mmCIF file of N, CA and C in Angstrom:
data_model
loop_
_atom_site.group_PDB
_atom_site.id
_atom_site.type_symbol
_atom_site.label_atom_id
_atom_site.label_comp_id
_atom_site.label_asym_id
_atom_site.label_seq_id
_atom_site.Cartn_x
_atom_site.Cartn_y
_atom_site.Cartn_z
ATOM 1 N N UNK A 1 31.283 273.780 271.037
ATOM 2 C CA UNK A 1 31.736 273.206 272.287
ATOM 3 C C UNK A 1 33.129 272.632 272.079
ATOM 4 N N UNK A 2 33.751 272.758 273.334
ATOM 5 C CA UNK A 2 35.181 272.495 273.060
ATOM 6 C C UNK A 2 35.430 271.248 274.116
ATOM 7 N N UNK A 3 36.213 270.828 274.249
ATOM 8 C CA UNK A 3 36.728 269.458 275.380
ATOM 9 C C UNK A 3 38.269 269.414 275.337
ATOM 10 N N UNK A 4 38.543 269.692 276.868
ATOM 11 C CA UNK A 4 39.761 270.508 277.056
ATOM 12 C C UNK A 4 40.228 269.715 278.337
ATOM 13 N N UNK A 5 41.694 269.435 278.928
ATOM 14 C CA UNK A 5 41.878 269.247 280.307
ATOM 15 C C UNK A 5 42.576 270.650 280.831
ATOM 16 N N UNK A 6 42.150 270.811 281.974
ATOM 17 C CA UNK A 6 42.596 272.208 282.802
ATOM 18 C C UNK A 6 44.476 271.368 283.486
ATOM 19 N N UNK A 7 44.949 271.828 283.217
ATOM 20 C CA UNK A 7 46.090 271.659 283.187
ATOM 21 C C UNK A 7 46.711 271.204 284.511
ATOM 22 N N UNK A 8 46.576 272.253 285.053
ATOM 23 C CA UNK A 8 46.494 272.599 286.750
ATOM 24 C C UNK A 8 46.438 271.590 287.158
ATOM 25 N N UNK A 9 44.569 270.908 286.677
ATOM 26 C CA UNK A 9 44.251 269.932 287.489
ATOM 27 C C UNK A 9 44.595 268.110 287.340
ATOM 28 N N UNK A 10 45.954 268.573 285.954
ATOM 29 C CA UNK A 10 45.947 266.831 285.885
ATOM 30 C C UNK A 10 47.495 266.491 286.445
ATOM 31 N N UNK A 11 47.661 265.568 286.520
ATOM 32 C CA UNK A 11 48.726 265.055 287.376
ATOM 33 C C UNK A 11 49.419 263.808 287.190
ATOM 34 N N UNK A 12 50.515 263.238 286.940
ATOM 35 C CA UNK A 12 51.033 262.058 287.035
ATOM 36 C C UNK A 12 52.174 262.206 287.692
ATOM 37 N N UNK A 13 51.925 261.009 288.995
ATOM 38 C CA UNK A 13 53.936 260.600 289.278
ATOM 39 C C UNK A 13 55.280 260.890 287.859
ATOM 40 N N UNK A 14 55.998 261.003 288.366
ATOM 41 C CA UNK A 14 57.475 260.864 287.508
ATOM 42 C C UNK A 14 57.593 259.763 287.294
ATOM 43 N N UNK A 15 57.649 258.491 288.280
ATOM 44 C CA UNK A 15 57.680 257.561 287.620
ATOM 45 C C UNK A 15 56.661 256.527 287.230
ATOM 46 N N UNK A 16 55.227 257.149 287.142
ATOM 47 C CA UNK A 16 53.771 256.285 286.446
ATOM 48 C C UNK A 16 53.738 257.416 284.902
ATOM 49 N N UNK A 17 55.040 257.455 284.446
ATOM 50 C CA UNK A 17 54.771 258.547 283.049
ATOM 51 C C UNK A 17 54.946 257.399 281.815
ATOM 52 N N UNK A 18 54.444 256.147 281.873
ATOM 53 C CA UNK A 18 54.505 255.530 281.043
ATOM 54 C C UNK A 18 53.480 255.587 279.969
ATOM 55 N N UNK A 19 53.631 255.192 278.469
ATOM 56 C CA UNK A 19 53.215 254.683 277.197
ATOM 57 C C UNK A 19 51.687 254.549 277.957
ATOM 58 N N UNK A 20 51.485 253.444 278.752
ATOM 59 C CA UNK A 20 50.397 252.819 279.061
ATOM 60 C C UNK A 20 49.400 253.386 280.037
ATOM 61 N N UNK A 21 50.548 254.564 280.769
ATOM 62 C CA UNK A 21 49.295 255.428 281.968
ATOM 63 C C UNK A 21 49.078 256.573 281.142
ATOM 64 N N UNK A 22 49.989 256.629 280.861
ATOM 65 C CA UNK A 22 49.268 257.654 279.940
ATOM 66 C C UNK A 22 48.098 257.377 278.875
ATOM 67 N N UNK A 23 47.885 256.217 278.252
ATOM 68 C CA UNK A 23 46.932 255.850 277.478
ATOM 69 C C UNK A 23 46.005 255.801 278.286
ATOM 70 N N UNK A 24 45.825 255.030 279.526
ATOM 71 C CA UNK A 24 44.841 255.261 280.487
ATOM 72 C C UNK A 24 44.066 256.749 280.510
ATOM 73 N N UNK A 25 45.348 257.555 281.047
ATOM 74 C CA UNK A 25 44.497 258.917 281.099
ATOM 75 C C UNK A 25 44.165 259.771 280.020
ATOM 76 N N UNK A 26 44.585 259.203 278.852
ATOM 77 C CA UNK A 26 43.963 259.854 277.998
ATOM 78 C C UNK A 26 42.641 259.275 277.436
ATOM 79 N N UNK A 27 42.339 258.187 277.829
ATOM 80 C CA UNK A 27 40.725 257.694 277.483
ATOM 81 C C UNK A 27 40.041 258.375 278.746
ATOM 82 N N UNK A 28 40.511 259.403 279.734
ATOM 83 C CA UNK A 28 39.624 259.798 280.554
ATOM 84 C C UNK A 28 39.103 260.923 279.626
ATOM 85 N N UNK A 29 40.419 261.449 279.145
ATOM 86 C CA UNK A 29 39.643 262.722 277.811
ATOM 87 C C UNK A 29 38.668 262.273 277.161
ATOM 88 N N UNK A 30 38.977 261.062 276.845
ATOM 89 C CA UNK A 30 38.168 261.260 275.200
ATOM 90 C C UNK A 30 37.031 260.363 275.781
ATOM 91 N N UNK A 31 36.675 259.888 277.398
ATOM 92 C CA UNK A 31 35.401 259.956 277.569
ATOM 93 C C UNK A 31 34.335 260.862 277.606
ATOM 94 N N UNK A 32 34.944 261.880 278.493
ATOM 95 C CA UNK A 32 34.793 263.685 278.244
ATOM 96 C C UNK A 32 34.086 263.859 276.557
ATOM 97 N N UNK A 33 34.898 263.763 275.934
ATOM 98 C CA UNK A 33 34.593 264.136 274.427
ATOM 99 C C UNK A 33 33.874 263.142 274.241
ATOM 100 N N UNK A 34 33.755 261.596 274.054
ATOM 101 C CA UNK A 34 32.346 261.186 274.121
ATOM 102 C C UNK A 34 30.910 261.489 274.273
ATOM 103 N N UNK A 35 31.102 261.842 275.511
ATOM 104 C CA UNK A 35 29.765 262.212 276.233
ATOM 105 C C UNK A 35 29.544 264.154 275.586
ATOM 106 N N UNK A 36 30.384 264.896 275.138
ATOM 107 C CA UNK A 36 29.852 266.278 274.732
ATOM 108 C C UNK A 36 29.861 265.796 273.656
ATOM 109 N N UNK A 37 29.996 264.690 272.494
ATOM 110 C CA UNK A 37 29.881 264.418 271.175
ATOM 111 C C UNK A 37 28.292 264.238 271.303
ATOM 112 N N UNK A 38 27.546 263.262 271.825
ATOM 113 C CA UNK A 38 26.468 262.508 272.393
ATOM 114 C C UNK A 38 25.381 263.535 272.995
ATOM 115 N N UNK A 39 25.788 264.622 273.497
ATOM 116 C CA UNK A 39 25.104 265.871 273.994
ATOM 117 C C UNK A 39 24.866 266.532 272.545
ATOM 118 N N UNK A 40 25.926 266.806 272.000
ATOM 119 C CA UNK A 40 25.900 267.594 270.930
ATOM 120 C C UNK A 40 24.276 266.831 269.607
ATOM 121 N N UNK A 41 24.658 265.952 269.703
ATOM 122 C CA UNK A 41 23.707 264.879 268.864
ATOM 123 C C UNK A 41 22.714 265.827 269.533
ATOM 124 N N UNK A 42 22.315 265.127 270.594
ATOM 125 C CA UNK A 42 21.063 265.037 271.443
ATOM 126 C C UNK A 42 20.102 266.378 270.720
ATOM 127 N N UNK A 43 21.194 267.433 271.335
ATOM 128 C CA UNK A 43 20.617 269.102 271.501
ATOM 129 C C UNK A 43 20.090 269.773 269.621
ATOM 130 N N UNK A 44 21.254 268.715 268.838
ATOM 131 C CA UNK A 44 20.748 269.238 267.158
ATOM 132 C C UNK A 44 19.620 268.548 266.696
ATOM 133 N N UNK A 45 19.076 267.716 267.670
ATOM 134 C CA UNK A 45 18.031 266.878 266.752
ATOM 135 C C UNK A 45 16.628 267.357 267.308
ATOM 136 N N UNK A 46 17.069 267.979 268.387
ATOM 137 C CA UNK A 46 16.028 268.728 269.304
ATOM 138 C C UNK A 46 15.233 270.065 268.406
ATOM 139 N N UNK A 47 14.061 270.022 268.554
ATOM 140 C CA UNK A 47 13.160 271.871 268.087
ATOM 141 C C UNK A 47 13.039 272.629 269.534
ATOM 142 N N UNK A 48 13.850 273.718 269.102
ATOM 143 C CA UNK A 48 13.242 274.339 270.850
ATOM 144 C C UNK A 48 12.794 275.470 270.633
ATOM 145 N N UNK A 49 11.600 276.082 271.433
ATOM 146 C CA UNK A 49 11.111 277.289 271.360
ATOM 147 C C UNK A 49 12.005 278.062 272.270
ATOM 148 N N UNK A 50 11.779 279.232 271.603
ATOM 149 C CA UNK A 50 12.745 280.271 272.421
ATOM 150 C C UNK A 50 12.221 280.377 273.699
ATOM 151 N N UNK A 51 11.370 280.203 274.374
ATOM 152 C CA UNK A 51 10.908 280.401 275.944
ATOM 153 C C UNK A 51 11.589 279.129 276.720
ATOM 154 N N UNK A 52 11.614 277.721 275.787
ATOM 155 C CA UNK A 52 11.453 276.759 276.428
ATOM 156 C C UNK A 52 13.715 276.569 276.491
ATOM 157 N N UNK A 53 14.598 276.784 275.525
ATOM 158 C CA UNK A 53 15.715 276.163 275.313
ATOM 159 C C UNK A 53 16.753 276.499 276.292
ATOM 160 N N UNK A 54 16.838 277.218 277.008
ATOM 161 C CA UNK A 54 17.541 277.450 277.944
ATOM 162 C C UNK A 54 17.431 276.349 279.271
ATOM 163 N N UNK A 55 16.363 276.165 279.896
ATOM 164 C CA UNK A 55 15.836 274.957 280.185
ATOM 165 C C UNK A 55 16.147 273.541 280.054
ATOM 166 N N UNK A 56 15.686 273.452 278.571
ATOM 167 C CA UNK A 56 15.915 272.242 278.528
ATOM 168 C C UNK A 56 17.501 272.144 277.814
ATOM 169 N N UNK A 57 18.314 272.806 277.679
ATOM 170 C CA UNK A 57 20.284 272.551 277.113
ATOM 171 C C UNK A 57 20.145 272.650 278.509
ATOM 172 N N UNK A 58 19.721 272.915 280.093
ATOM 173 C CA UNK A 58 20.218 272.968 281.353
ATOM 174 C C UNK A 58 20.477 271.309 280.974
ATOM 175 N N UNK A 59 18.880 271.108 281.301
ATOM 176 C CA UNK A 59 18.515 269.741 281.525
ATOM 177 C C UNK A 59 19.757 269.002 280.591
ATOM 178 N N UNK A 60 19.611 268.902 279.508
ATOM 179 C CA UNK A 60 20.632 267.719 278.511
ATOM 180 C C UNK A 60 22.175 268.003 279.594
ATOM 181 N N UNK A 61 22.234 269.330 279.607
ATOM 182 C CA UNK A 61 23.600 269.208 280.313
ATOM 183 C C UNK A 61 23.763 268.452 281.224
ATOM 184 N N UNK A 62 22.487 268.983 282.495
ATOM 185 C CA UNK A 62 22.852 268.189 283.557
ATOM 186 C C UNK A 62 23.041 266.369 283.082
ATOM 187 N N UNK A 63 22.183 265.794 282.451
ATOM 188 C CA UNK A 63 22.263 264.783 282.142
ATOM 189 C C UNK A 63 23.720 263.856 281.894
ATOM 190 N N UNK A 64 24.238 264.730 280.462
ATOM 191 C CA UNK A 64 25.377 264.529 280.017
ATOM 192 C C UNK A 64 26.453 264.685 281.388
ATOM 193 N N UNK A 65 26.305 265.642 282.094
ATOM 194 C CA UNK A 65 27.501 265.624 283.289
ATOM 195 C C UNK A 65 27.633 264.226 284.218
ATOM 196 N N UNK A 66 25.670 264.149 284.540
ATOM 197 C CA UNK A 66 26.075 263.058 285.123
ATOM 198 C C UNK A 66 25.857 261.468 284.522
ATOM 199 N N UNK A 67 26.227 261.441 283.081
ATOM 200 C CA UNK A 67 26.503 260.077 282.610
ATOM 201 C C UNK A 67 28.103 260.191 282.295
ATOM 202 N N UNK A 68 28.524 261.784 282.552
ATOM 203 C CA UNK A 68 30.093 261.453 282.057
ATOM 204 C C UNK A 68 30.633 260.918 283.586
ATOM 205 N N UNK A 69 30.178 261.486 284.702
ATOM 206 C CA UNK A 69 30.864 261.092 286.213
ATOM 207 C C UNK A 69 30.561 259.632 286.084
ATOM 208 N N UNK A 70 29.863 258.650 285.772
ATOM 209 C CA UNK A 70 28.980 257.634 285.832
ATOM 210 C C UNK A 70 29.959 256.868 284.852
ATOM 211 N N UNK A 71 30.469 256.593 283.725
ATOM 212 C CA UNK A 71 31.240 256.471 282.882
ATOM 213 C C UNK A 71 32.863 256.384 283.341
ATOM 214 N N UNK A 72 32.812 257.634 283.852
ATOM 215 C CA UNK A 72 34.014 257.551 284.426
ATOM 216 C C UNK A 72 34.739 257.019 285.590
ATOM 217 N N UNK A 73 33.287 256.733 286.707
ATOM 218 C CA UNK A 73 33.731 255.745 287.417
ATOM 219 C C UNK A 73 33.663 254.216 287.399
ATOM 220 N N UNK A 74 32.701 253.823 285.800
ATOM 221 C CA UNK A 74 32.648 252.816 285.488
ATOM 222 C C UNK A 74 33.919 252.115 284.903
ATOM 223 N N UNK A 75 34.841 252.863 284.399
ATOM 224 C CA UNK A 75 35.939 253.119 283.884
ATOM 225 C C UNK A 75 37.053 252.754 284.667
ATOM 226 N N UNK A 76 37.445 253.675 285.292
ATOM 227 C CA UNK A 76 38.308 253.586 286.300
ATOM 228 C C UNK A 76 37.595 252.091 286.930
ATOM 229 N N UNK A 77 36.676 251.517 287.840
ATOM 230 C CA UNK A 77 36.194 250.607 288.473
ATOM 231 C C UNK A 77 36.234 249.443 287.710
ATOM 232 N N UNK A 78 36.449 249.452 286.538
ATOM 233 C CA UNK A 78 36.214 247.854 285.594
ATOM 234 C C UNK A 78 38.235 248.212 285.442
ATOM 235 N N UNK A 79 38.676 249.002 284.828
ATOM 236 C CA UNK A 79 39.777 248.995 284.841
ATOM 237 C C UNK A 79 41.041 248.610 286.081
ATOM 238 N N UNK A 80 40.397 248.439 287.435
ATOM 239 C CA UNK A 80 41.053 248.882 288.177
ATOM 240 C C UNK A 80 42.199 250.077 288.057
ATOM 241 N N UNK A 81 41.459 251.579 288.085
ATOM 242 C CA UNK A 81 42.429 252.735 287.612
ATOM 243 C C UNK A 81 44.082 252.136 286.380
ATOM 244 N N UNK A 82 43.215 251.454 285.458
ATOM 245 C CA UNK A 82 44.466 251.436 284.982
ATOM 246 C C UNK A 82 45.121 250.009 284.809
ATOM 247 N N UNK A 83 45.101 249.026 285.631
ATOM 248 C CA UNK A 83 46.080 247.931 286.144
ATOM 249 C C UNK A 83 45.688 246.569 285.521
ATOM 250 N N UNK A 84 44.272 246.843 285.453
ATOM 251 C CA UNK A 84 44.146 245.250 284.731
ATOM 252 C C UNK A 84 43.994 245.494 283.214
ATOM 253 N N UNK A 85 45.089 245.465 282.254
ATOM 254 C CA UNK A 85 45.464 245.003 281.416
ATOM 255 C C UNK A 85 44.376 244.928 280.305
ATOM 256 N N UNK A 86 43.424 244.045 280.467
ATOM 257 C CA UNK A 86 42.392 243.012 279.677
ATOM 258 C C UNK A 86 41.009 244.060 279.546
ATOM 259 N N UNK A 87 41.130 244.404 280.906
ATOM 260 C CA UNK A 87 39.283 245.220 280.932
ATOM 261 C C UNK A 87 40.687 246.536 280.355
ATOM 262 N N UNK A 88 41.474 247.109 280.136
ATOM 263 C CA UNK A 88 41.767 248.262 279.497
ATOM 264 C C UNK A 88 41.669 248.575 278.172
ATOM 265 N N UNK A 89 41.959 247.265 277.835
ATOM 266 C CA UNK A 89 42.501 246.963 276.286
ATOM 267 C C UNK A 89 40.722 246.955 275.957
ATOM 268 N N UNK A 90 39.810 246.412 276.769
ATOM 269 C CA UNK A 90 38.241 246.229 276.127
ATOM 270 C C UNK A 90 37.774 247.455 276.226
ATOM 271 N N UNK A 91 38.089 248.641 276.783
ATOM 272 C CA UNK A 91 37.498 250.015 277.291
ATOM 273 C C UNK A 91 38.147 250.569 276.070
ATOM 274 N N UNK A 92 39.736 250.641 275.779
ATOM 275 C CA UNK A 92 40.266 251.489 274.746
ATOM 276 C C UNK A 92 39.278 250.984 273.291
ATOM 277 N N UNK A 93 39.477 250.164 272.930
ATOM 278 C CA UNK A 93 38.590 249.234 272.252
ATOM 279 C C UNK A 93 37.144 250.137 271.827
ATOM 280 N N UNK A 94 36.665 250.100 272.942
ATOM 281 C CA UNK A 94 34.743 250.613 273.314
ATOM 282 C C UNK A 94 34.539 251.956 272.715
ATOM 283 N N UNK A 95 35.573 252.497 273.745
ATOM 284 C CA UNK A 95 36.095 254.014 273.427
ATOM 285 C C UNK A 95 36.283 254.364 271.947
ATOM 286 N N UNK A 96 37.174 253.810 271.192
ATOM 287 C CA UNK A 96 37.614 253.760 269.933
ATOM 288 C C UNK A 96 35.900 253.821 268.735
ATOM 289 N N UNK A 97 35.698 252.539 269.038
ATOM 290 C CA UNK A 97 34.900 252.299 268.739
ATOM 291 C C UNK A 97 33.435 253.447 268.669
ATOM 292 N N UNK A 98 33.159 253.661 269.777
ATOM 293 C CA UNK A 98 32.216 254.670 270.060
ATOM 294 C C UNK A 98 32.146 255.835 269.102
ATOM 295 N N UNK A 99 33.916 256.637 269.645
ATOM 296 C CA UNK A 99 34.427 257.625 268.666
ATOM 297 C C UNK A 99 34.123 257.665 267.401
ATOM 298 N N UNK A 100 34.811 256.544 266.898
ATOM 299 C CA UNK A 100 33.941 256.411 265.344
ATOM 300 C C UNK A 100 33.147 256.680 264.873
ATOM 301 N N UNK A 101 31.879 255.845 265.660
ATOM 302 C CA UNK A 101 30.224 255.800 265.452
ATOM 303 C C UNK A 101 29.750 257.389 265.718
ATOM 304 N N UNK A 102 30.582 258.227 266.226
ATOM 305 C CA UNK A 102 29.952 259.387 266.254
ATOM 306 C C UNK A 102 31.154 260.602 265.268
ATOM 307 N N UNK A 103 31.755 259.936 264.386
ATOM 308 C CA UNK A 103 32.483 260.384 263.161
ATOM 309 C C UNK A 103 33.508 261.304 263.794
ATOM 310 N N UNK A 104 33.809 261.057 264.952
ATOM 311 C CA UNK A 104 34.913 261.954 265.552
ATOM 312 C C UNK A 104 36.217 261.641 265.581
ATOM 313 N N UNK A 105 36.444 259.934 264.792
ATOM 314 C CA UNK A 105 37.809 259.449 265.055
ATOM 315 C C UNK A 105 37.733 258.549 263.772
ATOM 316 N N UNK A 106 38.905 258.222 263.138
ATOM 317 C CA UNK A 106 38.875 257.563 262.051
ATOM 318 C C UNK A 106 39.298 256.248 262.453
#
């Protein structure tokens, strides 16, 4: 599994191209990659019979999709998209942190 942004679809003003929005939007990635790190766990610790695994990787998916939308508007919503400072610095923080615990970031 890969974790990618579609190009197309990301966007910043000319002048919100700062150090700091940009750090913003890049913890939207690496919530993304969070949550398929956390899937990934899930699905290797799993035994699946061949009748049953198609099924249930639906299921984990659907799951994982909707704790990454869920995350991400928790995100954006504690952050105010970005602006308050304090809840950013505690999310980059979380984020960081998280990463680690799942050996994906040093």
């Amino acid at each position: 599994m890969k974790t990618f942004v579609v190009r197309s679809s990301s966007w910043v003003a000319d002048h919100a191209r700062t150090p700091y929005t940009l750090n913003h939007e890049q913890r939207h990635f690496d919530v993304v990659k969070l949550v398929v790190e956390r899937f990934k766990q899930r699905i290797r610790q799993d035994t699946l019979s061949v009748d049953y695994y198609a099924g249930h990787l639906q299921h984990q998916y659907l799951k994982s999709y909707q704790e990454m939308n869920r995350l991400q508007e928790q995100y954006d919503g504690e952050t105010g998209n970005g602006t308050n400072a304090a809840a950013q610095t505690r999310w980059n923080e979380r984020i960081t942190k998280e990463l680690q615990a799942l050996g994906v970031v040093q």
